[in-house]
Every structure is written in C-alpha cells, then in structure tokens.
Coordinates of C-alpha atoms and ligand atoms in Angstrom, one line a residue:
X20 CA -59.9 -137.3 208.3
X21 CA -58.7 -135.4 205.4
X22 CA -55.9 -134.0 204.2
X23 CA -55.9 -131.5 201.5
X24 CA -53.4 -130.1 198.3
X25 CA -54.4 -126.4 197.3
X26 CA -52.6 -125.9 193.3
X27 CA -53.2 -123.1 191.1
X28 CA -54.2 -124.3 188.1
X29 CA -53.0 -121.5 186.1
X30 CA -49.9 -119.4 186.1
X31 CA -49.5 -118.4 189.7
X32 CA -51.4 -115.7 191.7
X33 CA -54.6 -117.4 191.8
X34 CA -55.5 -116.6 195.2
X35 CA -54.0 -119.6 196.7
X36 CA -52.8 -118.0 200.0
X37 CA -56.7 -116.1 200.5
X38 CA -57.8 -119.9 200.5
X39 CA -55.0 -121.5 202.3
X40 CA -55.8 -119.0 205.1
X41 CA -59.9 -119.7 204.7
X42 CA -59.3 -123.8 204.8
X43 CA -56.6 -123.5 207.7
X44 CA -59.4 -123.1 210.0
X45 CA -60.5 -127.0 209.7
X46 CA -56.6 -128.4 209.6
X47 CA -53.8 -128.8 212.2
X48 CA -50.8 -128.2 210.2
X49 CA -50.4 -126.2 207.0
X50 CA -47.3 -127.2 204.8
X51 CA -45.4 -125.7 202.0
X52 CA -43.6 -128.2 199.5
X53 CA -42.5 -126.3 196.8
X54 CA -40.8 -123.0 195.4
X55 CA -39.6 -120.1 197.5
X56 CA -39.8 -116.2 197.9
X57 CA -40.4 -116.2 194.5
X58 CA -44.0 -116.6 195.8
X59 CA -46.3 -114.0 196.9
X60 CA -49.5 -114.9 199.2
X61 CA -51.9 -112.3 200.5
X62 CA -53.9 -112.8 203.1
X63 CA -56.7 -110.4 204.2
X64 CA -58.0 -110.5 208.0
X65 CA -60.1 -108.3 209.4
X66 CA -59.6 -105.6 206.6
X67 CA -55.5 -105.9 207.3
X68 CA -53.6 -107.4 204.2
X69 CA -50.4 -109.7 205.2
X70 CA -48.2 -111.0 202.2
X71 CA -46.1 -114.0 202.8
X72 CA -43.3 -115.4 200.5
X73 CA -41.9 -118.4 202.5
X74 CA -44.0 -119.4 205.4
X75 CA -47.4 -121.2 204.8
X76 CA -50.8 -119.2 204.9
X77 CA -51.6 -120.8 208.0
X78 CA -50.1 -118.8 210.6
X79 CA -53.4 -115.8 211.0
X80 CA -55.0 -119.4 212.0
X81 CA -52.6 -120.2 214.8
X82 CA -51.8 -123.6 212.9
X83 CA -48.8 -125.3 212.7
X84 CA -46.9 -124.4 209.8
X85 CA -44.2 -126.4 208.1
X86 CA -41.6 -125.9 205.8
X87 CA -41.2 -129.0 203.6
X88 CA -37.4 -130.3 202.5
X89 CA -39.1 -129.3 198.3
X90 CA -39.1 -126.0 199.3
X91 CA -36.0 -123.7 198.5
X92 CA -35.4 -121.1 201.6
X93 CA -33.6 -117.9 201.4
X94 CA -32.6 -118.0 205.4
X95 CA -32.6 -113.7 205.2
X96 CA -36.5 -113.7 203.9
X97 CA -37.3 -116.1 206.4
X98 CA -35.5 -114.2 208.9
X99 CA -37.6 -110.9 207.9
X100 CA -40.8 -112.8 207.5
X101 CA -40.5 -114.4 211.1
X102 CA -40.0 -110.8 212.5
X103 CA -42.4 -109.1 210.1
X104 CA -45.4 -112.0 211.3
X105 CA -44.0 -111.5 215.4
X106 CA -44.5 -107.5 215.0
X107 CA -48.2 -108.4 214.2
X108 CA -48.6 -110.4 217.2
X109 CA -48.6 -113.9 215.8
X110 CA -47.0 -116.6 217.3
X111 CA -44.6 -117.9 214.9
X112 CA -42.0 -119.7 217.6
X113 CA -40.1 -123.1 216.8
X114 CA -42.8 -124.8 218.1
X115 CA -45.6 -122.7 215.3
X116 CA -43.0 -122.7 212.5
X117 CA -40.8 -125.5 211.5
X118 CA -38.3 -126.4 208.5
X119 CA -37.4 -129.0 207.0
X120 CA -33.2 -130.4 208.0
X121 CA -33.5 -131.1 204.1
X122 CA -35.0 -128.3 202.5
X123 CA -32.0 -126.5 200.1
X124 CA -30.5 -123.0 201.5
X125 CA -30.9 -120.3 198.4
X126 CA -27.4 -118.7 199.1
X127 CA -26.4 -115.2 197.9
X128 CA -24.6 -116.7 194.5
X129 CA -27.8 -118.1 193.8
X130 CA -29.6 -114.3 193.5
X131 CA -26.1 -113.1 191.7
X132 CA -26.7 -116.0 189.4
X133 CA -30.2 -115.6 188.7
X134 CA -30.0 -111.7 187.9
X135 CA -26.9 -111.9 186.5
X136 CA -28.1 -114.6 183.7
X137 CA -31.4 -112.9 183.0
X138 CA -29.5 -109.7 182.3
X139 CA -27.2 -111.5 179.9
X140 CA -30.2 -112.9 178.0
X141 CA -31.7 -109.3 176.9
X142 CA -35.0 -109.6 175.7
X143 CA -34.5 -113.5 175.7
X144 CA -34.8 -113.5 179.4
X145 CA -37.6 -115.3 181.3
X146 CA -38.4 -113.0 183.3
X147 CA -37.6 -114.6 186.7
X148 CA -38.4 -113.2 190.5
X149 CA -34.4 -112.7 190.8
X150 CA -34.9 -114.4 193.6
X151 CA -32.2 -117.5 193.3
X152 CA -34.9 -119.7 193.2
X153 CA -33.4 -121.4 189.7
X154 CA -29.9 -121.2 190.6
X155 CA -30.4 -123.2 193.9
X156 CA -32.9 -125.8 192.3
X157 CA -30.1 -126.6 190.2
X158 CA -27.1 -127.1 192.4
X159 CA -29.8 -129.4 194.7
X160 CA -30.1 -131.5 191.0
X161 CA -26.3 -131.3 190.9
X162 CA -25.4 -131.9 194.4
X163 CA -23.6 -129.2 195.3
X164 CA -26.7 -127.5 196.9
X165 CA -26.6 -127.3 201.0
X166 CA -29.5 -128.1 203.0
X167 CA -30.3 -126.9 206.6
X168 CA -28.7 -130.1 208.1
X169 CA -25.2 -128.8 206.3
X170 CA -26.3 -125.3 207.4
X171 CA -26.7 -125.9 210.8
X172 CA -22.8 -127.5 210.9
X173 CA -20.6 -125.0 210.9
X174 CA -17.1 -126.7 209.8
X175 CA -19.1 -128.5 206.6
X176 CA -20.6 -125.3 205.5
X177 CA -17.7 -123.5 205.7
X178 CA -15.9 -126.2 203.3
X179 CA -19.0 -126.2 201.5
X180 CA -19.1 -122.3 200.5
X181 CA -15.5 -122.5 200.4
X182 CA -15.5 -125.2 197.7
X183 CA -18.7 -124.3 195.6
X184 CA -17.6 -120.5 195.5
X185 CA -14.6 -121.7 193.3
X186 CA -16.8 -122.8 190.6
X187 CA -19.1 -120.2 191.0
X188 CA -16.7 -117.4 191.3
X189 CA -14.9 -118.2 188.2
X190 CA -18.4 -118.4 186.1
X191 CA -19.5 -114.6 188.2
X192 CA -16.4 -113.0 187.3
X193 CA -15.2 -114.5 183.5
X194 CA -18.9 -115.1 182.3
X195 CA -21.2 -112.9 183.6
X196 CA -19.2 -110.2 184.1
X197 CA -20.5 -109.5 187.7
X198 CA -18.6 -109.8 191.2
X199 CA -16.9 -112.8 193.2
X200 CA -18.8 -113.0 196.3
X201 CA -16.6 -113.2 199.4
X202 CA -17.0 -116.8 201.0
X203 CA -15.9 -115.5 204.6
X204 CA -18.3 -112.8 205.0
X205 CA -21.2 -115.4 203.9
X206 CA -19.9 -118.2 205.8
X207 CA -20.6 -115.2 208.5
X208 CA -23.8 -114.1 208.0
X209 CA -25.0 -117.4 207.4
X210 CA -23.7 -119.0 210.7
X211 CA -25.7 -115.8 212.5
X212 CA -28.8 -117.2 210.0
X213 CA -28.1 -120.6 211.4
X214 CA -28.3 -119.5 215.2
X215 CA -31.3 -117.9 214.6
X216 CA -33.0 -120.8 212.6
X217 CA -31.9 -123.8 214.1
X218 CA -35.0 -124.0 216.6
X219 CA -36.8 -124.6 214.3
X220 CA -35.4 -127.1 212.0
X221 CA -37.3 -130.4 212.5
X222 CA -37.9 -133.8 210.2
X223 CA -40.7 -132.8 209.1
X224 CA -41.7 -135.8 207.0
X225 CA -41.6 -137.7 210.5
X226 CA -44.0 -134.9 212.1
X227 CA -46.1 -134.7 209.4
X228 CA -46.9 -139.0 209.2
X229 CA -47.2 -139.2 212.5
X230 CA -49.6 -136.0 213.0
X231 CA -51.6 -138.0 210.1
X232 CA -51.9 -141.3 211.7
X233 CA -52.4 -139.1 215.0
X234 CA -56.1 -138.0 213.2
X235 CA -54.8 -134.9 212.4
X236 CA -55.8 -132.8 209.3
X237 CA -53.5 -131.4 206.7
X238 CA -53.0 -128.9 204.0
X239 CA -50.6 -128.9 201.5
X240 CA -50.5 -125.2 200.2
X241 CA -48.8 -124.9 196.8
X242 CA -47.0 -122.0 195.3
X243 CA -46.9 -120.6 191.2
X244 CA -49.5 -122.7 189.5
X245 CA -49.6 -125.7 187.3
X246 CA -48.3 -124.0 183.7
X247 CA -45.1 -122.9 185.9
X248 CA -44.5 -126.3 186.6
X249 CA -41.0 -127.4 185.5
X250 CA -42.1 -130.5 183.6
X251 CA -46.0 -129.7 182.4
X252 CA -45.7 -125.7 182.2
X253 CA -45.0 -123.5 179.0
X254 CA -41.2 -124.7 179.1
X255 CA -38.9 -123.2 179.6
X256 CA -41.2 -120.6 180.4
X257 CA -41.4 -121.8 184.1
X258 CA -40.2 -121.8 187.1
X259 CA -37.5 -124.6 188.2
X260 CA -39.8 -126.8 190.4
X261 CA -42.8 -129.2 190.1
X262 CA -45.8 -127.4 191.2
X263 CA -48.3 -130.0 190.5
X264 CA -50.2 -131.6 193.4
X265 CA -48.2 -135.1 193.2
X266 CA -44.8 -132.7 194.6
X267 CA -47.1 -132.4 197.5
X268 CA -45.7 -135.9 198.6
X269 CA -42.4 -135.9 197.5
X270 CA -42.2 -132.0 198.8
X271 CA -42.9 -132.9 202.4
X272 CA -41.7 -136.2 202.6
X273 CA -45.2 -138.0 202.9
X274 CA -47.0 -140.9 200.8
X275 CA -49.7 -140.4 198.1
X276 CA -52.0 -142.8 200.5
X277 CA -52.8 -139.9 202.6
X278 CA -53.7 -137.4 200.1
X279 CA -57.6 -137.4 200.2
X280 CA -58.6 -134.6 197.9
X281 CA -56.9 -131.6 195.7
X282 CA -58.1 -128.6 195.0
X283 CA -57.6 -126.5 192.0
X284 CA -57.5 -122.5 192.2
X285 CA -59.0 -120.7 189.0
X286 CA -58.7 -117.5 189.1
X287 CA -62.1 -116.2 186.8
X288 CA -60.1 -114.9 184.2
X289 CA -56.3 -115.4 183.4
X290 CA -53.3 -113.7 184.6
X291 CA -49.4 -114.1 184.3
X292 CA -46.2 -112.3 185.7
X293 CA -43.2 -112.1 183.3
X294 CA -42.5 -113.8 179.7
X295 CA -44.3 -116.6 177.7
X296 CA -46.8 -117.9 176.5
X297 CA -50.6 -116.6 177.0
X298 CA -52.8 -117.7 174.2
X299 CA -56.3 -115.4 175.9
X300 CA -54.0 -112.7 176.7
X301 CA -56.1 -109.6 176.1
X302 CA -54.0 -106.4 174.9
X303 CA -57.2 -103.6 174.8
X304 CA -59.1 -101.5 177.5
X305 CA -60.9 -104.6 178.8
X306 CA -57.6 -106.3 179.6
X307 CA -56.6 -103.2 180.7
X308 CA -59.5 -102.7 183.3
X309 CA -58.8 -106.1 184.4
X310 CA -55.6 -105.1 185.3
X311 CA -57.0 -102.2 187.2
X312 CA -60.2 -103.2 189.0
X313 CA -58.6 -106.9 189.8
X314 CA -55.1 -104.9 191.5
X315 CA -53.0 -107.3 189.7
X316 CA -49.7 -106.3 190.7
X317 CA -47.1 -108.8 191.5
X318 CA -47.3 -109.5 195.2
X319 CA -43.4 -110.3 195.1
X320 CA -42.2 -108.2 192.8
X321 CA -44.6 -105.2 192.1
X322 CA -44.8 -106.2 188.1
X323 CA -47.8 -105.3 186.4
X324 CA -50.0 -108.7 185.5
X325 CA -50.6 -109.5 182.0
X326 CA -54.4 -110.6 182.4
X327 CA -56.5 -112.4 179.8
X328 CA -59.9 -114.2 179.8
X329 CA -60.5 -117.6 181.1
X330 CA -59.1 -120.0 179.2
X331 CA -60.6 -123.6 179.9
X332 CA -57.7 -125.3 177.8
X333 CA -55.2 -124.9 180.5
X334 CA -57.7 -125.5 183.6
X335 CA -58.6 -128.8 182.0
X336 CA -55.0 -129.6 181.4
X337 CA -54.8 -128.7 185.3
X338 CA -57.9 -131.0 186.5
X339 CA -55.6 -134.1 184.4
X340 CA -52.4 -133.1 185.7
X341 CA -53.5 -132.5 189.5
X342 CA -56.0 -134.9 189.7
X343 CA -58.3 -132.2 190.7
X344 CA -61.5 -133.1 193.3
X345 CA -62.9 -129.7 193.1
X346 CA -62.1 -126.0 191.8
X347 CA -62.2 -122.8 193.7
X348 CA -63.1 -119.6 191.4
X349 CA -61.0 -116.7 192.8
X350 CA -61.7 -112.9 191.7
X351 CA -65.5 -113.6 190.3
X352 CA -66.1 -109.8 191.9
X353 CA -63.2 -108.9 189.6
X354 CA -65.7 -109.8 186.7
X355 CA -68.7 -107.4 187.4
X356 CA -69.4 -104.4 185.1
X357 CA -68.5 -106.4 181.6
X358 CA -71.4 -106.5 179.4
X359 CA -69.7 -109.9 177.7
X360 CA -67.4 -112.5 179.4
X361 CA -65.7 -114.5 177.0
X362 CA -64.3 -117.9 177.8
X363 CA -61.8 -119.6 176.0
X364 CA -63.2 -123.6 175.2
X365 CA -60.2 -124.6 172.9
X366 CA -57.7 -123.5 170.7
X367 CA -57.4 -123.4 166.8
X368 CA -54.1 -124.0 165.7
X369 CA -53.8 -124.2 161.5
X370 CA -57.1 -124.9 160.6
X371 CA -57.3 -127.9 163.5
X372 CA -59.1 -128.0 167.2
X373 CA -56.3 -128.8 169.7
X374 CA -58.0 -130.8 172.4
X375 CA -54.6 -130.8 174.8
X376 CA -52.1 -128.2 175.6
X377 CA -49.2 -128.3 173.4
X378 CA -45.7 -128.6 174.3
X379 CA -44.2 -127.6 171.4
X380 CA -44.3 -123.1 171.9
X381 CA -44.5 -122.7 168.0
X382 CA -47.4 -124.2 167.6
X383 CA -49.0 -123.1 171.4
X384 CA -47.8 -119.5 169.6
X385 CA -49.7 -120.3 166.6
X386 CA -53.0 -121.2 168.5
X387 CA -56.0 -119.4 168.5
X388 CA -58.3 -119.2 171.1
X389 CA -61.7 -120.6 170.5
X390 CA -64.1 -117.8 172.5
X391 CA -67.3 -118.3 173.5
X392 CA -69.2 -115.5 174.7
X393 CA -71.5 -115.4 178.1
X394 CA -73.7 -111.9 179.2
X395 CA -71.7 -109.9 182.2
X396 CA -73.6 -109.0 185.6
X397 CA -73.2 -105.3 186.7
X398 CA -74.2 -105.8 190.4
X399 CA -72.1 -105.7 192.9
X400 CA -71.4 -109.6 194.4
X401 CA -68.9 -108.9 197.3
X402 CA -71.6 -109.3 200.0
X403 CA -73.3 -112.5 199.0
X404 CA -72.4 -115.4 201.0
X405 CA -74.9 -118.0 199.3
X406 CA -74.4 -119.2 195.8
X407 CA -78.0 -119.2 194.7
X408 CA -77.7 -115.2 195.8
X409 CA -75.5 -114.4 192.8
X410 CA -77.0 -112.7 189.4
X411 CA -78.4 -115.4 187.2
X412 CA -75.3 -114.6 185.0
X413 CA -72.6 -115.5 187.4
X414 CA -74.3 -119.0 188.4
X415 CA -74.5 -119.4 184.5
X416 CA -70.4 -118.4 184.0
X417 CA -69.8 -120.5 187.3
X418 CA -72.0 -124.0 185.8
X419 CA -69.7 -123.3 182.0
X420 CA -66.8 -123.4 183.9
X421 CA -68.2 -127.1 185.5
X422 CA -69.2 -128.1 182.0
X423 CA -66.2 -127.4 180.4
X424 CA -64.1 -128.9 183.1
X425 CA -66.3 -131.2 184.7
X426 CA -65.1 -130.7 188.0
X427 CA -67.5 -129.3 190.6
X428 CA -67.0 -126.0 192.5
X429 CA -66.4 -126.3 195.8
X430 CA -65.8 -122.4 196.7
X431 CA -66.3 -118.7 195.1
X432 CA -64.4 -116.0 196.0
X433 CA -65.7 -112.6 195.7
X434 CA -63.2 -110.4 197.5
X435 CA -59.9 -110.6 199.3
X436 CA -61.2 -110.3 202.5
X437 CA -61.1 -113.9 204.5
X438 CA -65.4 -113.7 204.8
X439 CA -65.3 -112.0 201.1
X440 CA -66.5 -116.1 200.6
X441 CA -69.2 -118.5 199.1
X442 CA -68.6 -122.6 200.3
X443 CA -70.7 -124.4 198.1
X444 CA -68.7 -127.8 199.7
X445 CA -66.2 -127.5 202.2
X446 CA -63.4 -129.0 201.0
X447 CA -62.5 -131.2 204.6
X448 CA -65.8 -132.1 205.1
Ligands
GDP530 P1 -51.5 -116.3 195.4 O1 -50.0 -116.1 195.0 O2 -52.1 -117.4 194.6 O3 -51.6 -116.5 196.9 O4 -52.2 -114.9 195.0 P2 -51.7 -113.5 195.3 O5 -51.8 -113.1 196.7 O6 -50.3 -113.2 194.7 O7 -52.7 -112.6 194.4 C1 -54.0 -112.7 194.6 C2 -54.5 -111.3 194.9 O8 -55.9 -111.2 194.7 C3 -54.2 -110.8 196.3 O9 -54.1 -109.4 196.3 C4 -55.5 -111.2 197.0 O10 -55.7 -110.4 198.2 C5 -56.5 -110.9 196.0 N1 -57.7 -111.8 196.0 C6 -57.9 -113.1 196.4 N2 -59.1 -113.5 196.2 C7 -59.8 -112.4 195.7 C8 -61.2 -112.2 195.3 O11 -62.0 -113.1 195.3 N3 -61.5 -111.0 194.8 C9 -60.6 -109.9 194.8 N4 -61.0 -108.8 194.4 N5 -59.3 -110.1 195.2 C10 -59.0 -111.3 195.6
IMO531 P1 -47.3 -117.5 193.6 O1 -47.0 -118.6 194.5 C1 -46.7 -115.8 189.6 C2 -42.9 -116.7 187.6 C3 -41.9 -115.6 187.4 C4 -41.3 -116.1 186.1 C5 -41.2 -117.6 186.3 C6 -39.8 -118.0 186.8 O2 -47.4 -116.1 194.3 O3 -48.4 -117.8 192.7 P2 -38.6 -117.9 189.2 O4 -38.2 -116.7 190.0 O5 -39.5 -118.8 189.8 O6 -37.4 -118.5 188.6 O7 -39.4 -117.2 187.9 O8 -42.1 -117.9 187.3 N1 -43.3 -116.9 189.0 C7 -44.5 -116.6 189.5 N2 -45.6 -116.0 188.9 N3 -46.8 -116.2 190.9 C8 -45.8 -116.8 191.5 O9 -45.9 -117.4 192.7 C9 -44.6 -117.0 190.8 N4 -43.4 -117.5 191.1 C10 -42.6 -117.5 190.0 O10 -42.6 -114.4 187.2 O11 -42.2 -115.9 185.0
MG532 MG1 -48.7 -114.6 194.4

C-alpha cells in the first residue's frame, strides 16, 4: 500500500491539482495539509476546467477528500466552493468532504489585515493573495487563532471575536487607517457558516490512521511550492506556511512512518505570481510567449505570471528539502516551437559557482544564472501518450533534467486535460 505527498518544487502553480486529480484514481482519500484559498488548482475533465482553492483535487474522482487541521479555511470560500462543486453534480456531502475540528478559521480581520498591511507597504509589499492567509497563520502561532472546534461553539466564539476584535480593532482603525469590523454581525454570519459546516467537521488525523492501517491508499496534495515555503523559500518572500512534504504529517495529523513516496512537480520552465526573487526570470518576447502560449494567469487571483527558464538550482534544492522519489514535468507542450531551451545548472554569484540556494536575498539578487543551452522541438506533443513517442529533443531535455537532479521521472504532462498524460512509473504502484 502506498501513500503519496504531491509538492511543487518551485514557486506554486506547477500543475499540482492536474496531477492530484490524475493520481486520485489509485487512492481512497485525498488530503490537503497546508495553505488556503490562496491556492489555485485546475482541473480539466472531459474538456471542462474546474478551479478549486480549498478542497482537495480529488473530488472529479469521487474520493474522499479531507481537510487537514495545517490548513487555514475561509468558512465563506468553502461555503461557495461546496455549492460551486454540487451545481456540477459532484457529490461533495459530509460523508465526501471533511475538515479538520483543528484546522484555524481565516476570519474577516484576517483579509482586512492582510490587504490593509500590503497597501501600507507600497512597493515594499509582497505581493500576497489578500486572502488572510498570513494574518490567520499568525494569530494560530500566537494563540489567539480559532479553530473549527471553537467555531462550532457558539458562547466561546462569541467571547473569542469579542475579545480578539479589541486588539485588532485598535491596530485596523489607529494603524492602518482602515475600518473596525463589527464583532456582532461576524459572530452572525459565522454561526450561519458554522450550521452549514459542522457536518462535516471530523478528526481527521483519527480517519486518516485508521483508513491507513485499514489498507487504504493516500494522497497528500500540497499547495504553493517549496521556495514559498515559510522556512526554506526566498524569505520573506513566501507565504506564511511550511509547504514542504514533511508538513504533510504534521498537516494532517499522521506519522512520517506512513509516508511511502513524494513526488515533486516541475513545471518545464519557471513561473511565479507576485514579488521576489527569480534568478531565470526572462524579461524579452521568449518570456513573453511563455506567458502566452503556457496561459499563465493566476488561477486565484487573475495576475499575470512572471515566467522564466528552468532553473535546476531550485528543483535540486527541492529533491533535498522534500526528499523527492520522483518528479513530474508539467507544461513540456508549453515548450514546443523554441528553437533553443535554456536550462539553468547553477548560479554565478561574484566570480564563484553557488552549489546551494542562498538565503541571504543580496547575494541570491547578485547571482547569475549559469545557462546551458538544449535544441527546441517544433512538433506538436499533446497527443503522445508514450514517452519514447516524443521528439528526440524532448527525451534529451527530459534525461538533463534526471541528470541534473538525479531523480527519475515518473510522469510528463503535455496538456491540461486529465488524458493530456505520459506515466513513465505510476507513482502508487
Ligand atoms: P497548481 O496550483 O499547481 O494546481 O497549478 P494551477 O492550476 O494554478 O496552474 C497550472 C495551469 O496549467 C492550469 O491552468 C492547468 O490547467 C494547466 N496545466 C497543467 N498541466 C499542463 C500541461 O501539461 N500543459 C498545459 N498546457 N497546461 C497544463
Ligand atoms: P498554488 O497552490 C502561486 C504567493 C503569492 C505571494 C506569496 C504570499 O495554486 O500553487 P499569501 O497570500 O500566501 O500570503 O501570498 O505567495 N502564493 C502563490 N503563488 N501559487 C499559489 O498556490 C500561491 N499561494 C500563494 O502570490 O507571492
Ligand atoms: Mg495554482
């Protein structure tokens, strides 16, 4: 039996919810253990796109999909994206969806906060999903967060908002210039969210275990990608949670014993949604035509992706960090039509070769990448379905990337479409 961690190994949008949805077909449950609707999955089934932000890319599947207590849960989106999946016909009941009694509630101070702050910082900002996905990491790190469990009680979330909105109004209204938020009318429309969700509130840690020990197979979907990782990303550059695979335990509420294999999304060349660092970000047509052929819009937010080429640095740093088993190249269709396809194999940083990412931003802003470059394919791969099918020029980009990583392949993506596909190696078998 096997139980699986997808990661994105780069910074978010790697294609992680087109896999999750693929790979849901072998498991029984899929869980989420990390971020919120700051994420954006799209899933693409029988020609029909479906984006979600919240609930795990295993529902199109009929799995069971679970909320874990790492993941921070804006009851509204939930609300929306319950209705929006039951208007497509999918069953998405209590029994289908569950969340975890410890998972934090992002509350509506937690979006004031977030926008509010980045507005403040000007062009210092980081560039954040406004979603309140920092704000409520940080009141769960200074316990004064409120989870489902307090949620769900009506008399100790009313004292809770009551009490937190002191603080918070104070800092709204004399710092950031913005307004108080009301506590009664949230204490209202959160006790209607409550209603609603409290079906489906579960231990999920409990579920999960025993589903395992029942023979059951999991997959741990993860959301942004390693380098938005709270402790390993481009700091502070990030976003407020870990994203690495290891949060898939600690996320969910399970032990690393069960964990049997991760797998790391690589998107075939680079992209990123709002500021920091990007060492192969590309700035000319080519970057632009990336852009354009690849549709890299934010699947949250609409903003136009910065893209790049493929920088090996960072997946590398993401095969140590992850403890990767296998990659899965996203987007290689993306890639067709370039007469050159440069890869980035290390950085040059004041006359030295940086073998490992730095954290220090100066000098990751000083680096150079190191290119090296490989001869483009112009035919058109979205139909093949075998690897040895693909142009001569594609298996040669695809065996770099296992050179410069070593890590194997497990899976190529050539379109968003679920059968849009290659499996070299299924990852559960
Ligand atoms: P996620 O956040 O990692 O789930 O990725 P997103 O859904 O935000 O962004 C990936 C985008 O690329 C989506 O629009 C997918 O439908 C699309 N996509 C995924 N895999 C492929 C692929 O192999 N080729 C193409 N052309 N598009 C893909
Ligand atoms: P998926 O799961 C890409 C980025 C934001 C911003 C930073 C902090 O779809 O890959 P936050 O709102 O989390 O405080 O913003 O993180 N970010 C993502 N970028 N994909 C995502 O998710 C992201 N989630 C957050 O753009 O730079
Ligand atoms: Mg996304």
């Amino acid at each position: 039996m096997s139980n699986i961690v997808i990661i994105g190994t780069q910074w978010g949008d790697e294609g992680k919810g087109k896999i999750v949805d693929l790979l849901a077909e072998d498991a029984d449950i899929v869980v989420r253990f990390q971020g919120g609707n700051n994420a954006g999955h799209t899933l693409v089934v029988n020609g029909e796109q479906t984006i979600c932000h919240v609930i795990p890319s295993g529902t199109l599947q009929g799995k069971t999909c679970f909320i874990g207590n790492g993941v921070v849960v804006d009851p509204a989106v939930l609300i929306e994206e319950l209705d929006y999946l039951s208007s497509k016909g999918i069953d998405v009941g209590p029994d289908r969806v569950k969340i975890s009694e410890r998972a934090h509630v992002i509350m509506p101070y937690h979006k004031q906060l977030d926008l509010a702050r980045e507005k403040k910082k000007g062009d210092k900002k980081i560039g954040t999903t406004g979603r309140g996905i920092g704000p409520c990491y940080e009141d769960k790190a200074t316990r004064r967060g409120i989870r489902f469990v307090e949620l769900l009680d009506p008399e100790v979330f009313s004292e809770k908002v009551k009490s937190i909105l002191e603080e918070k109004n104070f800092y709204l209204e004399n710092y950031l210039s913005v307004e108080k938020v009301d506590p009664d009318s949230v204490i209202t429309q959160y006790n209607r969210f409550a209603q609603r969700l409290a079906p489906h509130v579960a231990n999920i840690s409990v579920e999960i275990t025993e589903a395992i020990k029942a023979g059951k197979q999991v997959l741990f979907e993860g959301a942004q990608g390693t380098h938005l990782d709270i402790d390993h990303g481009t700091y502070p550059y990030v976003t407020s949670s870990n994203t690495v695979s290891a949060n898939a335990c600690c996320g969910s509420g399970i032990g690393p014993k069960y964990i049997t294999g991760v797998n790391g999304i690589v998107k075939a060349y680079t992209t990123r949604v709002g500021k920091g660092p990007f060492p192969t970000e590309l700035f000319d047509e080519v970057g632009k035509s990336i852009q354009k052929k690849g549709a890299e819009f934010g699947a949250t937010t609409g903003r136009k992706r910065r893209c790049g080429w493929l920088d090996t640095v960072i997946v590398r740093n993401a095969v140590r960090l992850n403890g990767l088993t296998g990659l899965i190249i996203t987007k290689m269709d993306v890639l067709c039509g370039l007469e050159t396809i440069k890869i980035c194999t290390g950085y040059e940083c004041n006359g030295e070769i940086l073998d490992d990412f730095p954290a220090d931003l100066k000098i990751l802003a000083a680096c150079k990448p190191i290119y090296e470059s490989l001869p483009g394919w112009s035919e058109d791969i979205s139909k093949i379905r075998k690897i040895g099918d693909l142009p001569r020029n594609a298996i040669e980009y695809l065996n770099r990337i296992v050179e410069l990583t070593q890590t194997p392949i497990n899976i190529i993506s050539v379109g968003p479409g679920r059968e849009e596909t290659i499996v070299v190696k299924n990852p559960f078998i």
